[in-house]
mmCIF file of C-alpha atoms and ligand atoms in Angstrom:
data_model
loop_
_atom_site.group_PDB
_atom_site.id
_atom_site.type_symbol
_atom_site.label_atom_id
_atom_site.label_comp_id
_atom_site.label_asym_id
_atom_site.label_seq_id
_atom_site.Cartn_x
_atom_site.Cartn_y
_atom_site.Cartn_z
ATOM 1 C CA MET A 6 -3.862 -29.734 -21.801
ATOM 2 C CA ALA A 7 -2.889 -25.948 -21.902
ATOM 3 C CA ASP A 8 -3.800 -24.299 -18.579
ATOM 4 C CA GLU A 9 -6.931 -22.769 -19.263
ATOM 5 C CA VAL A 10 -6.477 -19.602 -17.161
ATOM 6 C CA THR A 11 -9.856 -16.685 -17.005
ATOM 7 C CA LEU A 12 -9.569 -13.231 -15.008
ATOM 8 C CA LEU A 13 -13.389 -12.021 -13.281
ATOM 9 C CA ASP A 14 -12.470 -8.666 -13.008
ATOM 10 C CA PHE A 15 -14.147 -5.550 -13.343
ATOM 11 C CA TRP A 16 -11.674 -2.142 -14.779
ATOM 12 C CA PRO A 17 -11.586 0.071 -11.971
ATOM 13 C CA SER A 18 -10.672 -1.944 -9.747
ATOM 14 C CA PRO A 19 -7.248 -1.927 -8.120
ATOM 15 C CA PHE A 20 -7.359 -5.070 -6.567
ATOM 16 C CA GLY A 21 -8.696 -6.602 -10.890
ATOM 17 C CA MET A 22 -5.052 -4.859 -11.740
ATOM 18 C CA ARG A 23 -2.578 -6.341 -9.214
ATOM 19 C CA CYS A 24 -3.956 -9.980 -10.882
ATOM 20 C CA ARG A 25 -3.639 -8.464 -13.713
ATOM 21 C CA ILE A 26 -0.553 -6.801 -13.511
ATOM 22 C CA ALA A 27 0.826 -10.668 -12.609
ATOM 23 C CA LEU A 28 -0.293 -12.352 -15.678
ATOM 24 C CA ALA A 29 1.190 -9.552 -17.964
ATOM 25 C CA GLU A 30 4.462 -10.469 -15.724
ATOM 26 C CA LYS A 31 4.089 -13.489 -16.143
ATOM 27 C CA GLY A 32 3.078 -14.243 -19.704
ATOM 28 C CA ILE A 33 0.503 -16.448 -18.806
ATOM 29 C CA LYS A 34 -2.709 -16.559 -21.504
ATOM 30 C CA HIS A 35 -6.028 -16.019 -20.176
ATOM 31 C CA GLU A 36 -9.576 -14.836 -20.744
ATOM 32 C CA TYR A 37 -10.784 -11.574 -19.278
ATOM 33 C CA LYS A 38 -14.961 -11.498 -18.038
ATOM 34 C CA GLU A 39 -15.371 -7.795 -17.104
ATOM 35 C CA GLU A 40 -17.888 -8.573 -14.238
ATOM 36 C CA ASN A 41 -21.236 -5.822 -13.999
ATOM 37 C CA LEU A 42 -21.001 -5.876 -9.796
ATOM 38 C CA ARG A 43 -24.962 -4.195 -10.425
ATOM 39 C CA ASP A 44 -25.658 -7.348 -12.112
ATOM 40 C CA LYS A 45 -23.522 -10.254 -10.857
ATOM 41 C CA SER A 46 -22.961 -13.080 -13.495
ATOM 42 C CA PRO A 47 -24.221 -16.669 -11.867
ATOM 43 C CA LEU A 48 -20.159 -17.747 -13.350
ATOM 44 C CA LEU A 49 -19.003 -14.514 -10.306
ATOM 45 C CA LEU A 50 -22.244 -15.766 -7.556
ATOM 46 C CA GLN A 51 -21.297 -19.479 -8.043
ATOM 47 C CA MET A 52 -16.699 -18.914 -7.880
ATOM 48 C CA ASN A 53 -16.589 -16.599 -5.374
ATOM 49 C CA PRO A 54 -19.830 -17.278 -2.827
ATOM 50 C CA VAL A 55 -18.810 -16.456 0.592
ATOM 51 C CA HIS A 56 -17.404 -12.930 -0.306
ATOM 52 C CA LYS A 57 -18.812 -12.148 -4.238
ATOM 53 C CA LYS A 58 -16.561 -10.272 -5.043
ATOM 54 C CA ILE A 59 -13.840 -9.700 -8.031
ATOM 55 C CA PRO A 60 -10.898 -10.094 -8.488
ATOM 56 C CA VAL A 61 -10.820 -14.395 -9.119
ATOM 57 C CA LEU A 62 -9.424 -16.220 -11.223
ATOM 58 C CA ILE A 63 -10.088 -19.466 -12.336
ATOM 59 C CA HIS A 64 -7.107 -21.871 -13.055
ATOM 60 C CA ASN A 65 -8.588 -25.197 -14.897
ATOM 61 C CA GLY A 66 -11.985 -24.416 -13.393
ATOM 62 C CA LYS A 67 -10.659 -24.236 -10.170
ATOM 63 C CA PRO A 68 -11.454 -20.791 -8.169
ATOM 64 C CA ILE A 69 -9.132 -18.656 -6.631
ATOM 65 C CA CYS A 70 -10.036 -16.395 -4.202
ATOM 66 C CA GLU A 71 -8.189 -12.308 -3.255
ATOM 67 C CA SER A 72 -5.898 -10.498 -5.052
ATOM 68 C CA LEU A 73 -2.762 -11.273 -3.279
ATOM 69 C CA ASN A 74 -3.622 -14.726 -2.538
ATOM 70 C CA ILE A 75 -4.328 -14.709 -6.611
ATOM 71 C CA VAL A 76 -0.989 -12.889 -7.215
ATOM 72 C CA GLN A 77 0.534 -15.753 -4.938
ATOM 73 C CA TYR A 78 -0.991 -18.248 -6.434
ATOM 74 C CA LEU A 79 -0.060 -16.828 -9.793
ATOM 75 C CA ASP A 80 4.282 -16.187 -8.588
ATOM 76 C CA GLU A 81 3.960 -20.098 -6.710
ATOM 77 C CA THR A 82 2.402 -22.053 -10.041
ATOM 78 C CA TRP A 83 3.823 -19.919 -12.795
ATOM 79 C CA LYS A 84 7.329 -19.430 -11.835
ATOM 80 C CA VAL A 85 8.634 -17.248 -14.482
ATOM 81 C CA SER A 86 9.794 -13.951 -13.732
ATOM 82 C CA PRO A 87 9.124 -15.076 -9.437
ATOM 83 C CA LEU A 88 7.587 -11.420 -8.034
ATOM 84 C CA LEU A 89 8.304 -13.019 -3.821
ATOM 85 C CA PRO A 90 11.187 -13.576 -2.452
ATOM 86 C CA THR A 91 12.144 -17.222 -1.974
ATOM 87 C CA ASP A 92 13.809 -16.723 1.760
ATOM 88 C CA PRO A 93 11.384 -16.872 4.073
ATOM 89 C CA TYR A 94 12.669 -13.612 5.791
ATOM 90 C CA GLN A 95 12.207 -11.629 2.854
ATOM 91 C CA ARG A 96 8.764 -12.519 2.236
ATOM 92 C CA ALA A 97 7.326 -12.286 5.646
ATOM 93 C CA GLN A 98 8.884 -9.033 5.093
ATOM 94 C CA ALA A 99 6.677 -8.663 1.678
ATOM 95 C CA LYS A 100 3.749 -9.313 2.694
ATOM 96 C CA PHE A 101 3.595 -7.729 5.905
ATOM 97 C CA TRP A 102 4.231 -4.130 3.754
ATOM 98 C CA ALA A 103 1.128 -6.166 0.981
ATOM 99 C CA ASP A 104 -0.892 -6.883 3.911
ATOM 100 C CA TYR A 105 -0.390 -2.583 5.243
ATOM 101 C CA VAL A 106 -1.711 -1.209 1.804
ATOM 102 C CA ASP A 107 -4.418 -3.903 2.177
ATOM 103 C CA LYS A 108 -5.595 -2.214 5.707
ATOM 104 C CA LYS A 109 -4.453 1.649 5.375
ATOM 105 C CA VAL A 110 -3.968 2.879 1.480
ATOM 106 C CA TYR A 111 -6.763 0.977 0.672
ATOM 107 C CA GLU A 112 -8.919 2.165 3.146
ATOM 108 C CA LEU A 113 -7.760 5.981 3.958
ATOM 109 C CA GLY A 114 -7.409 6.373 -0.104
ATOM 110 C CA SER A 115 -11.445 5.877 -0.157
ATOM 111 C CA LYS A 116 -12.065 8.062 2.980
ATOM 112 C CA VAL A 117 -10.066 10.992 1.083
ATOM 113 C CA TRP A 118 -13.776 10.543 -2.195
ATOM 114 C CA LYS A 119 -16.190 9.312 0.402
ATOM 115 C CA THR A 120 -15.715 12.273 2.975
ATOM 116 C CA LYS A 121 -16.374 16.315 2.793
ATOM 117 C CA GLY A 122 -14.686 19.018 5.509
ATOM 118 C CA GLU A 123 -13.055 17.809 8.577
ATOM 119 C CA GLU A 124 -13.397 14.775 7.802
ATOM 120 C CA GLN A 125 -12.072 14.860 4.402
ATOM 121 C CA GLU A 126 -8.791 16.925 5.952
ATOM 122 C CA THR A 127 -8.344 14.113 7.986
ATOM 123 C CA ALA A 128 -8.699 11.551 5.316
ATOM 124 C CA LYS A 129 -6.226 13.687 3.480
ATOM 125 C CA LYS A 130 -3.118 14.187 6.162
ATOM 126 C CA ASP A 131 -4.238 10.285 7.425
ATOM 127 C CA PHE A 132 -3.690 9.279 3.641
ATOM 128 C CA ILE A 133 -0.636 11.037 2.790
ATOM 129 C CA GLU A 134 1.169 9.737 6.121
ATOM 130 C CA CYS A 135 0.792 6.507 5.747
ATOM 131 C CA LEU A 136 1.634 6.996 1.321
ATOM 132 C CA LYS A 137 5.297 8.574 3.366
ATOM 133 C CA VAL A 138 5.839 4.986 5.405
ATOM 134 C CA MET A 139 5.648 3.110 1.917
ATOM 135 C CA GLU A 140 7.923 5.773 0.752
ATOM 136 C CA GLY A 141 10.354 5.110 3.662
ATOM 137 C CA GLU A 142 10.132 1.092 3.396
ATOM 138 C CA LEU A 143 10.391 1.751 -0.069
ATOM 139 C CA GLY A 144 14.080 4.189 0.552
ATOM 140 C CA ASP A 145 16.360 4.607 -2.107
ATOM 141 C CA LYS A 146 15.341 1.404 -3.043
ATOM 142 C CA THR A 147 14.987 1.226 -7.673
ATOM 143 C CA TYR A 148 11.813 -1.044 -6.348
ATOM 144 C CA PHE A 149 10.705 -2.432 -2.936
ATOM 145 C CA GLY A 150 12.147 -5.229 -3.314
ATOM 146 C CA GLY A 151 15.399 -4.264 -4.762
ATOM 147 C CA GLU A 152 16.587 -4.486 -8.617
ATOM 148 C CA THR A 153 13.472 -6.434 -9.068
ATOM 149 C CA PHE A 154 9.747 -5.581 -9.718
ATOM 150 C CA GLY A 155 8.392 -7.451 -6.765
ATOM 151 C CA TYR A 156 5.342 -8.517 -4.578
ATOM 152 C CA VAL A 157 4.765 -5.190 -2.689
ATOM 153 C CA ASP A 158 4.715 -3.437 -6.048
ATOM 154 C CA VAL A 159 2.263 -5.385 -7.134
ATOM 155 C CA SER A 160 0.151 -5.019 -4.481
ATOM 156 C CA LEU A 161 0.821 -1.144 -4.202
ATOM 157 C CA ILE A 162 0.927 0.275 -8.075
ATOM 158 C CA PRO A 163 -2.583 -0.113 -8.543
ATOM 159 C CA TRP A 164 -3.962 2.935 -6.436
ATOM 160 C CA TYR A 165 -1.029 5.367 -8.524
ATOM 161 C CA CYS A 166 -4.288 5.490 -10.646
ATOM 162 C CA TRP A 167 -6.597 6.890 -8.035
ATOM 163 C CA PHE A 168 -4.367 9.366 -6.588
ATOM 164 C CA TYR A 169 -5.997 12.143 -9.639
ATOM 165 C CA ALA A 170 -8.861 11.690 -7.980
ATOM 166 C CA PHE A 171 -8.356 11.962 -4.632
ATOM 167 C CA GLU A 172 -5.566 14.505 -5.512
ATOM 168 C CA THR A 173 -8.600 16.496 -7.483
ATOM 169 C CA CYS A 174 -11.415 15.585 -4.782
ATOM 170 C CA GLY A 175 -9.298 16.501 -1.711
ATOM 171 C CA ASN A 176 -6.635 19.789 -4.140
ATOM 172 C CA PHE A 177 -3.815 18.330 -2.670
ATOM 173 C CA SER A 178 -1.367 16.833 -4.298
ATOM 174 C CA VAL A 179 0.637 13.484 -3.661
ATOM 175 C CA GLU A 180 4.034 14.390 -5.575
ATOM 176 C CA ALA A 181 4.217 17.660 -2.813
ATOM 177 C CA SER A 182 4.661 15.144 0.227
ATOM 178 C CA CYS A 183 6.147 11.689 -1.591
ATOM 179 C CA PRO A 184 8.125 12.825 -4.459
ATOM 180 C CA LYS A 185 10.175 9.523 -4.499
ATOM 181 C CA LEU A 186 7.216 7.422 -3.697
ATOM 182 C CA VAL A 187 5.428 9.100 -7.505
ATOM 183 C CA ALA A 188 9.264 8.746 -8.677
ATOM 184 C CA TRP A 189 8.380 4.979 -8.133
ATOM 185 C CA ALA A 190 5.427 4.906 -9.451
ATOM 186 C CA LYS A 191 6.508 6.514 -12.842
ATOM 187 C CA ARG A 192 9.498 3.789 -13.299
ATOM 188 C CA CYS A 193 6.433 0.841 -12.834
ATOM 189 C CA MET A 194 4.684 2.313 -15.115
ATOM 190 C CA GLU A 195 7.787 2.417 -17.512
ATOM 191 C CA LYS A 196 6.949 -1.823 -17.259
ATOM 192 C CA GLU A 197 4.512 -2.408 -20.195
ATOM 193 C CA SER A 198 3.227 -5.308 -17.760
ATOM 194 C CA VAL A 199 1.753 -2.268 -14.967
ATOM 195 C CA SER A 200 1.104 0.480 -17.704
ATOM 196 C CA LYS A 201 -1.178 -1.513 -19.401
ATOM 197 C CA SER A 202 -2.823 -3.073 -16.564
ATOM 198 C CA LEU A 203 -4.154 0.341 -14.728
ATOM 199 C CA ALA A 204 -6.390 2.227 -16.067
ATOM 200 C CA GLU A 205 -6.520 6.187 -17.299
ATOM 201 C CA PRO A 206 -6.916 8.598 -14.082
ATOM 202 C CA GLN A 207 -9.553 10.630 -15.407
ATOM 203 C CA LYS A 208 -11.980 7.622 -16.849
ATOM 204 C CA ILE A 209 -10.779 6.540 -12.597
ATOM 205 C CA TYR A 210 -11.773 10.573 -11.483
ATOM 206 C CA GLU A 211 -15.104 10.051 -13.465
ATOM 207 C CA PHE A 212 -15.765 6.934 -11.916
ATOM 208 C CA VAL A 213 -16.061 8.555 -8.538
ATOM 209 C CA LEU A 214 -18.189 11.204 -10.048
ATOM 210 C CA LEU A 215 -20.388 8.697 -10.081
ATOM 211 C CA LEU A 216 -19.690 7.010 -7.221
ATOM 212 C CA GLN A 217 -20.149 9.776 -5.148
ATOM 213 C CA LYS A 218 -23.990 10.852 -7.363
ATOM 214 C CA MET A 219 -24.216 7.405 -6.113
ATOM 215 C CA PHE A 220 -23.286 7.580 -2.148
ATOM 216 C CA ARG A 221 -24.516 11.102 -2.708
ATOM 217 C CA ILE A 222 -20.938 12.871 -1.862
ATOM 218 C CA ALA A 223 -21.507 15.455 -3.917
HETATM 219 C C1 LIG B 328 -11.041 -6.637 -1.928
HETATM 220 C C2 LIG B 328 -12.029 -7.020 -3.018
HETATM 221 C C3 LIG B 328 -13.226 -5.986 -3.604
HETATM 222 O O1 LIG B 328 -13.371 -5.047 -2.972
HETATM 223 C C4 LIG B 328 -8.975 -8.831 -3.027
HETATM 224 O O2 LIG B 328 -9.320 -9.139 -3.523
HETATM 225 O O3 LIG B 328 -8.127 -8.168 -2.192
HETATM 226 N N1 LIG B 328 -9.636 -8.248 -0.310
HETATM 227 C C5 LIG B 328 -10.627 -8.147 -1.570
HETATM 228 N N2 LIG B 328 -14.016 -6.003 -4.896
HETATM 229 C C6 LIG B 328 -14.537 -5.216 -4.921
HETATM 230 C C7 LIG B 328 -14.177 -4.364 -5.921
HETATM 231 S S1 LIG B 328 -13.152 -3.128 -6.237
HETATM 232 O O4 LIG B 328 -13.312 -2.693 -5.034
HETATM 233 C C8 LIG B 328 -15.954 -5.490 -5.175
HETATM 234 O O5 LIG B 328 -16.303 -6.923 -6.011
HETATM 235 N N3 LIG B 328 -17.053 -5.643 -4.487
HETATM 236 C C9 LIG B 328 -18.523 -5.846 -5.225
HETATM 237 C C10 LIG B 328 -19.046 -6.090 -4.074
HETATM 238 O O6 LIG B 328 -18.869 -5.735 -2.775
HETATM 239 O O7 LIG B 328 -20.902 -6.620 -3.811
#
């Protein structure tokens, strides 16, 4: 029986983008279902009753939740184009950095558009600091894992299409502070699996403006 794979997703979600990239890297045929997060489908509520969040991967009727967990599951189930290293130490390191992206990049990036004034100045500084840490980890390597595109790249690259929104809201330039990281992002964008999975920066910015209105930030 052929595998039945469905992704419950929402177009601006960097978490969903991770899964889209991994599916594309591995060439996995799947159905993409766009969710309305203000009116969640019964399927989403049934498949992710705990968090009620996208992304959710449904593989032959069984749900897998949490983006990094989904990417790892895809990697373990479809061996082609491996994303995680096989060496236990390298594997642990890759997971450490993906976790750092979740704990820091996501939170600080969001703060840049959710705040104003002093608070935003601090958020911008902290966000750049944290990207500089990632840039330090990248060093002179082509990708985070070395010569091939892998797990840490997948976990971070979705935020690249959010940079324009952060920069426009905060009036700063990521490239001015982190040129090597932006060069890495451009390298990743040369891969079709990445370019076709990320949203357009302008659309993300318009989405952020909408969120700001909703949260009465602007
Ligand atoms: C985060 C998913 C998430 O925040 C992961 O998959 O890695 N740790 C999770 N999903 C959001 C949309 S993207 O910001 C979501 O589904 N929100 C709906 C809600 O909170 O009701």
